[in-house]
mmCIF file of C-alpha atoms in Angstrom:
data_model
loop_
_atom_site.group_PDB
_atom_site.id
_atom_site.type_symbol
_atom_site.label_atom_id
_atom_site.label_comp_id
_atom_site.label_asym_id
_atom_site.label_seq_id
_atom_site.Cartn_x
_atom_site.Cartn_y
_atom_site.Cartn_z
ATOM 1 C CA MET S 1 -113.780 67.287 13.624
ATOM 2 C CA LYS S 2 -116.926 65.802 12.911
ATOM 3 C CA ASN S 3 -118.143 64.576 9.658
ATOM 4 C CA TYR S 4 -121.838 64.841 9.195
ATOM 5 C CA TYR S 5 -122.185 62.991 5.960
ATOM 6 C CA SER S 6 -119.955 60.012 7.776
ATOM 7 C CA ILE S 7 -122.178 60.067 10.646
ATOM 8 C CA LEU S 8 -125.330 59.632 8.491
ATOM 9 C CA GLY S 9 -123.498 57.190 6.262
ATOM 10 C CA VAL S 10 -124.160 59.096 2.960
ATOM 11 C CA SER S 11 -121.888 60.899 0.186
ATOM 12 C CA LYS S 12 -121.290 64.506 0.158
ATOM 13 C CA GLY S 13 -123.699 64.619 -2.960
ATOM 14 C CA ALA S 14 -126.494 62.935 -1.433
ATOM 15 C CA SER S 15 -129.964 64.122 -2.133
ATOM 16 C CA ASP S 16 -132.343 65.643 0.578
ATOM 17 C CA ASP S 17 -134.362 62.309 0.505
ATOM 18 C CA GLU S 18 -131.419 60.118 0.981
ATOM 19 C CA ILE S 19 -130.444 61.986 3.867
ATOM 20 C CA LYS S 20 -133.824 62.051 5.606
ATOM 21 C CA LYS S 21 -134.022 58.174 4.842
ATOM 22 C CA ALA S 22 -130.363 57.731 6.471
ATOM 23 C CA TYR S 23 -131.280 59.790 9.518
ATOM 24 C CA ARG S 24 -134.765 58.162 10.072
ATOM 25 C CA LYS S 25 -133.145 54.316 9.931
ATOM 26 C CA LEU S 26 -130.589 55.662 12.707
ATOM 27 C CA ALA S 27 -132.946 57.507 14.606
ATOM 28 C CA MET S 28 -135.079 54.500 14.927
ATOM 29 C CA GLN S 29 -131.861 52.347 15.897
ATOM 30 C CA TYR S 30 -130.715 54.429 18.379
ATOM 31 C CA HIS S 31 -133.700 56.374 19.828
ATOM 32 C CA PRO S 32 -133.723 56.029 23.676
ATOM 33 C CA ASP S 33 -137.036 54.605 24.042
ATOM 34 C CA ARG S 34 -135.633 51.509 22.151
ATOM 35 C CA ASN S 35 -132.331 51.408 24.225
ATOM 36 C CA ALA S 36 -133.344 52.206 27.671
ATOM 37 C CA GLY S 37 -130.416 52.874 30.021
ATOM 38 C CA ASP S 38 -128.044 52.432 26.799
ATOM 39 C CA GLU S 39 -125.857 55.640 27.393
ATOM 40 C CA LYS S 40 -123.914 54.830 24.232
ATOM 41 C CA ALA S 41 -127.074 54.534 22.236
ATOM 42 C CA GLU S 42 -128.228 57.870 23.550
ATOM 43 C CA GLU S 43 -124.982 59.739 22.397
ATOM 44 C CA LYS S 44 -125.172 57.922 19.338
ATOM 45 C CA PHE S 45 -128.643 59.311 18.865
ATOM 46 C CA LYS S 46 -127.606 62.793 19.610
ATOM 47 C CA GLU S 47 -124.788 62.663 17.221
ATOM 48 C CA VAL S 48 -126.883 61.624 14.222
ATOM 49 C CA SER S 49 -129.470 64.127 15.350
ATOM 50 C CA GLU S 50 -126.841 66.890 15.310
ATOM 51 C CA ALA S 51 -125.953 65.948 11.689
ATOM 52 C CA TYR S 52 -129.458 65.836 10.348
ATOM 53 C CA ALA S 53 -130.194 69.249 11.832
ATOM 54 C CA VAL S 54 -127.321 70.778 9.728
ATOM 55 C CA LEU S 55 -127.614 68.583 6.361
ATOM 56 C CA SER S 56 -131.298 68.729 6.423
ATOM 57 C CA ASN S 57 -130.982 72.588 6.136
ATOM 58 C CA LYS S 58 -130.088 74.036 2.797
ATOM 59 C CA LYS S 59 -128.569 76.980 4.210
ATOM 60 C CA LYS S 60 -126.615 75.165 7.012
ATOM 61 C CA ARG S 61 -125.752 72.333 4.579
ATOM 62 C CA SER S 62 -124.049 75.052 2.188
ATOM 63 C CA GLN S 63 -122.219 76.763 4.775
ATOM 64 C CA TYR S 64 -120.757 73.218 6.077
ATOM 65 C CA ASP S 65 -119.738 72.345 2.619
ATOM 66 C CA GLN S 66 -118.110 75.789 2.054
ATOM 67 C CA PHE S 67 -116.247 76.113 5.074
ATOM 68 C CA GLY S 68 -115.720 72.503 6.154
ATOM 69 C CA SER S 69 -116.003 71.041 9.482
ATOM 70 C CA GLU S 70 -113.656 72.990 11.566
ATOM 71 C CA GLY S 71 -114.760 76.404 9.773
ATOM 72 C CA PHE S 72 -118.296 75.694 10.635
ATOM 73 C CA HIS S 73 -117.685 74.654 14.141
ATOM 74 C CA GLN S 74 -115.847 77.906 14.406
ATOM 75 C CA LYS S 75 -118.705 79.837 13.058
ATOM 76 C CA PHE S 76 -121.653 78.163 14.624
ATOM 77 C CA SER S 77 -122.335 77.529 18.002
ATOM 78 C CA GLN S 78 -124.490 74.382 19.159
ATOM 79 C CA GLU S 79 -127.403 76.780 19.719
ATOM 80 C CA ASP S 80 -126.901 78.014 16.179
ATOM 81 C CA ILE S 81 -126.881 74.393 14.957
ATOM 82 C CA PHE S 82 -130.156 73.413 16.688
ATOM 83 C CA ARG S 83 -132.219 76.700 15.761
ATOM 84 C CA ASP S 84 -135.062 76.007 13.818
ATOM 85 C CA PHE S 85 -134.901 72.209 14.044
ATOM 86 C CA ASP S 86 -138.068 70.875 15.671
ATOM 87 C CA ILE S 87 -136.979 67.405 16.925
ATOM 88 C CA ASN S 88 -140.800 66.640 18.210
ATOM 89 C CA GLU S 89 -142.276 67.156 14.702
ATOM 90 C CA ILE S 90 -139.222 65.094 13.054
ATOM 91 C CA LEU S 91 -139.717 62.199 15.531
ATOM 92 C CA ARG S 92 -143.468 62.408 15.339
ATOM 93 C CA GLY S 93 -143.158 62.038 11.510
ATOM 94 C CA PHE S 94 -140.936 58.959 11.909
ATOM 95 C CA GLY S 95 -143.453 57.034 14.124
ATOM 96 C CA PHE S 96 -142.761 58.065 17.540
ATOM 97 C CA ALA S 97 -145.603 59.392 19.258
ATOM 98 C CA GLY S 98 -143.871 60.421 22.352
ATOM 99 C CA GLY S 99 -142.067 62.917 20.612
ATOM 100 C CA ASN S 100 -138.662 64.207 21.910
ATOM 101 C CA PRO S 101 -137.197 61.674 24.175
ATOM 102 C CA PHE S 102 -135.338 64.468 26.143
ATOM 103 C CA GLN S 103 -138.479 66.421 26.501
ATOM 104 C CA GLY S 104 -138.127 66.740 30.308
ATOM 105 C CA GLN S 105 -135.405 69.455 29.581
ATOM 106 C CA GLU S 106 -136.217 72.900 29.175
ATOM 107 C CA ARG S 107 -136.379 73.947 25.376
ATOM 108 C CA GLY S 108 -135.440 70.261 24.555
ATOM 109 C CA PHE S 109 -132.971 69.858 21.501
ATOM 110 C CA GLY S 110 -133.637 73.501 20.074
ATOM 111 C CA GLY S 111 -132.724 75.721 23.143
ATOM 112 C CA PHE S 112 -129.092 74.414 24.479
ATOM 113 C CA GLY S 113 -129.158 73.546 27.651
ATOM 114 C CA SER S 114 -130.290 70.517 25.561
ATOM 115 C CA PRO S 115 -129.331 66.809 25.934
ATOM 116 C CA PHE S 116 -126.091 67.512 24.102
ATOM 117 C CA SER S 117 -124.421 69.124 26.520
ATOM 118 C CA GLN S 118 -125.937 68.107 29.943
ATOM 119 C CA GLY S 119 -127.780 65.099 31.425
ATOM 120 C CA ARG S 120 -131.067 64.212 30.630
ATOM 121 C CA HIS S 121 -132.744 65.355 34.092
ATOM 122 C CA GLN S 122 -130.594 68.388 34.838
ATOM 123 C CA GLU S 123 -131.787 71.791 34.774
ATOM 124 C CA ARG S 124 -130.153 74.113 32.343
ATOM 125 C CA GLU S 125 -127.392 76.179 33.599
ATOM 126 C CA PRO S 126 -127.623 79.945 33.380
ATOM 127 C CA GLN S 127 -125.461 81.135 30.144
ATOM 128 C CA ILE S 128 -122.201 83.118 30.648
ATOM 129 C CA PRO S 129 -122.283 86.032 28.301
ATOM 130 C CA PRO S 130 -119.523 85.955 25.867
ATOM 131 C CA ILE S 131 -116.531 87.867 25.565
ATOM 132 C CA LYS S 132 -116.380 90.306 22.696
ATOM 133 C CA LYS S 133 -113.348 91.425 21.139
ATOM 134 C CA GLU S 134 -112.620 92.900 17.467
ATOM 135 C CA CYS S 135 -109.801 91.167 15.355
ATOM 136 C CA VAL S 136 -108.396 93.360 12.432
ATOM 137 C CA ILE S 137 -106.722 91.156 9.661
ATOM 138 C CA THR S 138 -105.645 92.051 6.223
ATOM 139 C CA PHE S 139 -107.421 91.160 2.829
ATOM 140 C CA GLU S 140 -104.779 88.515 2.342
ATOM 141 C CA GLU S 141 -105.188 86.757 5.649
ATOM 142 C CA ALA S 142 -109.063 86.930 5.014
ATOM 143 C CA ALA S 143 -108.256 85.234 1.881
ATOM 144 C CA LEU S 144 -105.877 82.442 2.841
ATOM 145 C CA GLY S 145 -106.531 82.228 6.229
ATOM 146 C CA CYS S 146 -104.321 83.004 9.418
ATOM 147 C CA GLN S 147 -103.742 82.496 13.174
ATOM 148 C CA ARG S 148 -104.271 85.246 15.894
ATOM 149 C CA THR S 149 -102.761 85.344 19.224
ATOM 150 C CA ILE S 150 -105.647 87.276 21.470
ATOM 151 C CA SER S 151 -105.181 88.474 24.888
ATOM 152 C CA ILE S 152 -108.407 87.892 27.147
ATOM 153 C CA SER S 153 -109.004 89.597 30.160
ATOM 154 C CA ARG S 154 -110.918 87.048 32.754
ATOM 155 C CA ASN S 155 -111.909 87.464 36.417
ATOM 156 C CA GLU S 156 -108.631 85.593 37.268
ATOM 157 C CA GLY S 157 -106.380 87.822 35.028
ATOM 158 C CA ILE S 158 -105.131 88.051 31.389
ATOM 159 C CA GLU S 159 -104.688 84.904 29.070
ATOM 160 C CA GLU S 160 -103.467 84.695 25.675
ATOM 161 C CA THR S 161 -105.148 82.191 23.211
ATOM 162 C CA ASN S 162 -104.075 81.311 19.707
ATOM 163 C CA VAL S 163 -107.289 81.335 17.314
ATOM 164 C CA LYS S 164 -107.392 80.171 13.828
ATOM 165 C CA ILE S 165 -109.092 82.388 11.448
ATOM 166 C CA PRO S 166 -110.448 80.556 8.770
ATOM 167 C CA ALA S 167 -109.800 81.107 5.216
ATOM 168 C CA GLY S 168 -112.574 82.697 3.338
ATOM 169 C CA ILE S 169 -113.820 84.424 6.282
ATOM 170 C CA THR S 170 -115.648 87.900 5.561
ATOM 171 C CA HIS S 171 -115.632 91.156 6.869
ATOM 172 C CA GLY S 172 -118.095 91.876 9.787
ATOM 173 C CA LYS S 173 -118.243 87.971 10.762
ATOM 174 C CA VAL S 174 -118.513 87.012 14.267
ATOM 175 C CA LEU S 175 -116.211 84.122 14.835
ATOM 176 C CA ARG S 176 -117.318 81.865 18.005
ATOM 177 C CA VAL S 177 -114.839 80.430 19.916
ATOM 178 C CA GLN S 178 -116.087 78.090 22.206
ATOM 179 C CA GLY S 179 -114.772 77.725 25.953
ATOM 180 C CA LYS S 180 -112.392 80.848 25.472
ATOM 181 C CA GLY S 181 -114.795 83.277 27.454
ATOM 182 C CA GLN S 182 -115.481 84.355 30.981
ATOM 183 C CA THR S 183 -115.238 81.846 33.922
ATOM 184 C CA SER S 184 -118.600 81.176 35.393
ATOM 185 C CA ALA S 185 -119.150 82.180 39.270
ATOM 186 C CA ASP S 186 -118.735 78.578 40.451
ATOM 187 C CA GLY S 187 -115.558 78.187 38.349
ATOM 188 C CA ASN S 188 -116.753 75.145 36.597
ATOM 189 C CA ARG S 189 -117.793 76.426 33.315
ATOM 190 C CA ARG S 190 -116.089 78.824 30.651
ATOM 191 C CA GLY S 191 -118.324 81.039 28.272
ATOM 192 C CA ASP S 192 -117.368 81.654 24.574
ATOM 193 C CA LEU S 193 -115.099 84.171 22.967
ATOM 194 C CA HIS S 194 -116.753 86.179 20.036
ATOM 195 C CA LEU S 195 -114.429 87.853 17.608
ATOM 196 C CA LEU S 196 -115.879 90.426 15.190
ATOM 197 C CA ILE S 197 -113.650 90.202 12.179
ATOM 198 C CA ASN S 198 -112.646 93.475 10.693
ATOM 199 C CA VAL S 199 -110.965 92.856 7.377
ATOM 200 C CA ARG S 200 -108.843 95.900 6.098
ATOM 201 C CA SER S 201 -109.422 96.937 2.699
ATOM 202 C CA HIS S 202 -106.607 96.588 -0.004
ATOM 203 C CA PRO S 203 -105.169 99.053 -2.374
ATOM 204 C CA LEU S 204 -105.374 96.506 -5.232
ATOM 205 C CA PHE S 205 -107.778 93.670 -4.522
ATOM 206 C CA ARG S 206 -111.515 93.378 -4.025
ATOM 207 C CA ARG S 207 -113.704 90.899 -3.517
ATOM 208 C CA GLU S 208 -116.598 89.506 -5.448
ATOM 209 C CA GLY S 209 -117.726 86.352 -3.539
ATOM 210 C CA ARG S 210 -114.934 83.685 -4.032
ATOM 211 C CA ASP S 211 -113.209 85.724 -6.468
ATOM 212 C CA VAL S 212 -110.340 88.288 -6.222
ATOM 213 C CA VAL S 213 -110.528 91.217 -8.856
ATOM 214 C CA VAL S 214 -107.674 93.420 -9.538
ATOM 215 C CA ASP S 215 -107.627 96.090 -12.243
ATOM 216 C CA ALA S 216 -104.935 96.329 -14.749
ATOM 217 C CA GLU S 217 -104.704 99.261 -17.343
ATOM 218 C CA ILE S 218 -103.293 98.683 -20.734
ATOM 219 C CA LYS S 219 -102.726 100.805 -23.666
ATOM 220 C CA LEU S 220 -105.028 101.092 -26.852
ATOM 221 C CA THR S 221 -102.413 99.250 -29.008
ATOM 222 C CA GLN S 222 -102.197 96.302 -26.552
ATOM 223 C CA ALA S 223 -105.779 95.825 -26.526
ATOM 224 C CA ILE S 224 -105.991 95.605 -30.210
ATOM 225 C CA LEU S 225 -102.640 93.786 -31.081
ATOM 226 C CA GLY S 226 -102.836 91.641 -27.731
ATOM 227 C CA ALA S 227 -99.852 91.656 -25.059
ATOM 228 C CA THR S 228 -98.677 89.749 -22.022
ATOM 229 C CA ILE S 229 -98.767 91.878 -18.806
ATOM 230 C CA GLU S 230 -97.765 91.354 -15.362
ATOM 231 C CA VAL S 231 -100.284 91.647 -12.462
ATOM 232 C CA GLU S 232 -100.376 91.427 -8.763
ATOM 233 C CA THR S 233 -101.996 88.175 -6.972
ATOM 234 C CA LEU S 234 -102.365 86.747 -3.710
ATOM 235 C CA GLU S 235 -99.214 84.661 -4.491
ATOM 236 C CA GLY S 236 -97.063 87.397 -6.075
ATOM 237 C CA ILE S 237 -96.705 88.704 -9.796
ATOM 238 C CA LYS S 238 -98.033 86.603 -12.587
ATOM 239 C CA SER S 239 -98.114 87.086 -16.248
ATOM 240 C CA VAL S 240 -101.402 87.085 -17.962
ATOM 241 C CA LYS S 241 -101.850 87.009 -21.783
ATOM 242 C CA VAL S 242 -104.144 89.679 -23.118
ATOM 243 C CA PRO S 243 -105.735 88.407 -26.387
ATOM 244 C CA PRO S 244 -105.792 90.794 -29.522
ATOM 245 C CA GLY S 245 -109.033 92.658 -29.810
ATOM 246 C CA THR S 246 -109.644 92.623 -25.967
ATOM 247 C CA GLN S 247 -112.506 94.775 -25.111
ATOM 248 C CA ASN S 248 -112.560 97.694 -22.090
ATOM 249 C CA ASN S 249 -113.820 96.042 -18.952
ATOM 250 C CA THR S 250 -113.309 92.504 -19.971
ATOM 251 C CA LYS S 251 -112.274 90.316 -16.993
ATOM 252 C CA LEU S 252 -109.616 87.625 -17.842
ATOM 253 C CA LYS S 253 -109.340 84.622 -15.435
ATOM 254 C CA LEU S 254 -106.598 83.244 -13.540
ATOM 255 C CA LYS S 255 -108.258 79.851 -12.258
ATOM 256 C CA GLY S 256 -107.825 78.734 -8.566
ATOM 257 C CA MET S 257 -105.958 81.766 -7.344
ATOM 258 C CA GLY S 258 -108.990 83.608 -5.659
ATOM 259 C CA ILE S 259 -110.226 82.923 -2.075
ATOM 260 C CA LYS S 260 -109.243 79.829 -0.444
ATOM 261 C CA PHE S 261 -111.720 77.891 1.747
ATOM 262 C CA SER S 262 -110.990 75.259 4.386
ATOM 263 C CA ASN S 263 -112.927 72.603 2.509
ATOM 264 C CA GLY S 264 -110.307 73.014 -0.412
ATOM 265 C CA VAL S 265 -112.185 74.977 -2.735
ATOM 266 C CA ARG S 266 -110.873 78.113 -4.124
ATOM 267 C CA GLY S 267 -111.931 81.007 -6.299
ATOM 268 C CA ASP S 268 -110.483 82.649 -9.198
ATOM 269 C CA GLN S 269 -108.447 85.683 -9.580
ATOM 270 C CA LEU S 270 -110.190 87.899 -12.080
ATOM 271 C CA VAL S 271 -108.384 90.695 -13.964
ATOM 272 C CA LYS S 272 -110.275 93.654 -14.908
ATOM 273 C CA ILE S 273 -108.884 95.272 -18.110
ATOM 274 C CA ILE S 274 -109.006 99.023 -18.277
ATOM 275 C CA ILE S 275 -107.849 100.567 -21.670
ATOM 276 C CA LYS S 276 -106.209 103.553 -21.482
ATOM 277 C CA ILE S 277 -107.350 106.435 -24.065
ATOM 278 C CA PRO S 278 -104.714 109.270 -24.329
ATOM 279 C CA LYS S 279 -106.475 112.353 -23.698
ATOM 280 C CA VAL S 280 -103.727 114.194 -25.856
ATOM 281 C CA LEU S 281 -101.631 113.472 -28.913
ATOM 282 C CA THR S 282 -98.311 114.089 -29.816
ATOM 283 C CA GLN S 283 -97.805 115.723 -33.446
ATOM 284 C CA GLU S 284 -96.000 112.485 -34.373
ATOM 285 C CA GLN S 285 -99.227 110.398 -33.170
ATOM 286 C CA ILE S 286 -101.793 112.213 -35.105
ATOM 287 C CA PRO S 287 -101.319 111.322 -38.576
ATOM 288 C CA HIS S 288 -100.882 107.473 -37.529
ATOM 289 C CA ILE S 289 -104.284 107.679 -35.865
ATOM 290 C CA GLN S 290 -105.837 109.485 -38.956
ATOM 291 C CA PHE S 291 -104.691 106.704 -41.126
ATOM 292 C CA LEU S 292 -105.949 103.936 -38.851
ATOM 293 C CA GLN S 293 -109.174 105.910 -39.023
ATOM 294 C CA ASP S 294 -109.152 105.935 -42.685
ATOM 295 C CA THR S 295 -108.625 102.144 -42.963
ATOM 296 C CA GLY S 296 -111.611 101.617 -41.040
ATOM 297 C CA ILE S 297 -110.060 101.233 -37.335
#
């Protein structure tokens, strides 16, 4: 998959200014006006412009860093990538009076029929409406990633296709799978498949951003004196130490055991402590509690 940082020759921690300078240098080098008839230079210019369209946009860059190249391209189409990217203004700012070198095409970079998918002078082909389907997955599958076999009904029949559901995907997200949709009237192109992700609720776990939260009920004495308890995690049952004096609603952290993402980042699991206060005391317990009260506890 495409590594936009490598394409621009910058590090992942590069500043906005470093990314802009790197793109300007490469755009000047590969611009079609300076490489007339050189198809390789033209393709390189398109490639660096796509990288800049993502990395110069804070929201898109954040999502690219979060999901990795593969996960990002499953979520974002080419049209999404170039939405709100004004190549004319950018190139004019770099000293190209003529603006977009592909201006002969309808809607240029931002529209798609752009130069990235078709020839420079070819008219934009009509869009193929996507096939829309719902995909139901478990909480664990959303957190860790999974694969699904999807049956797709097309004009020519039913086809099964394997789709990778990226780790960390959220409920209600539409996963775009390129080239797995309906066939065009001329039979030469395929549209996209849009999968609406439906994540089932879990009886124990809930999600807070990158973290998984689970409630753990403990006794009053365990909260006061400390204890070791067992809790359910995405990877089975784990032991957790409850420090002495733990307060109600305290969240204990199991580092690196939360939501997983395709770029290697992983959240934590938070164990929310719920202290169980007995509603009724036995005749045997009452004097002990009164004694504790008398000692200031």
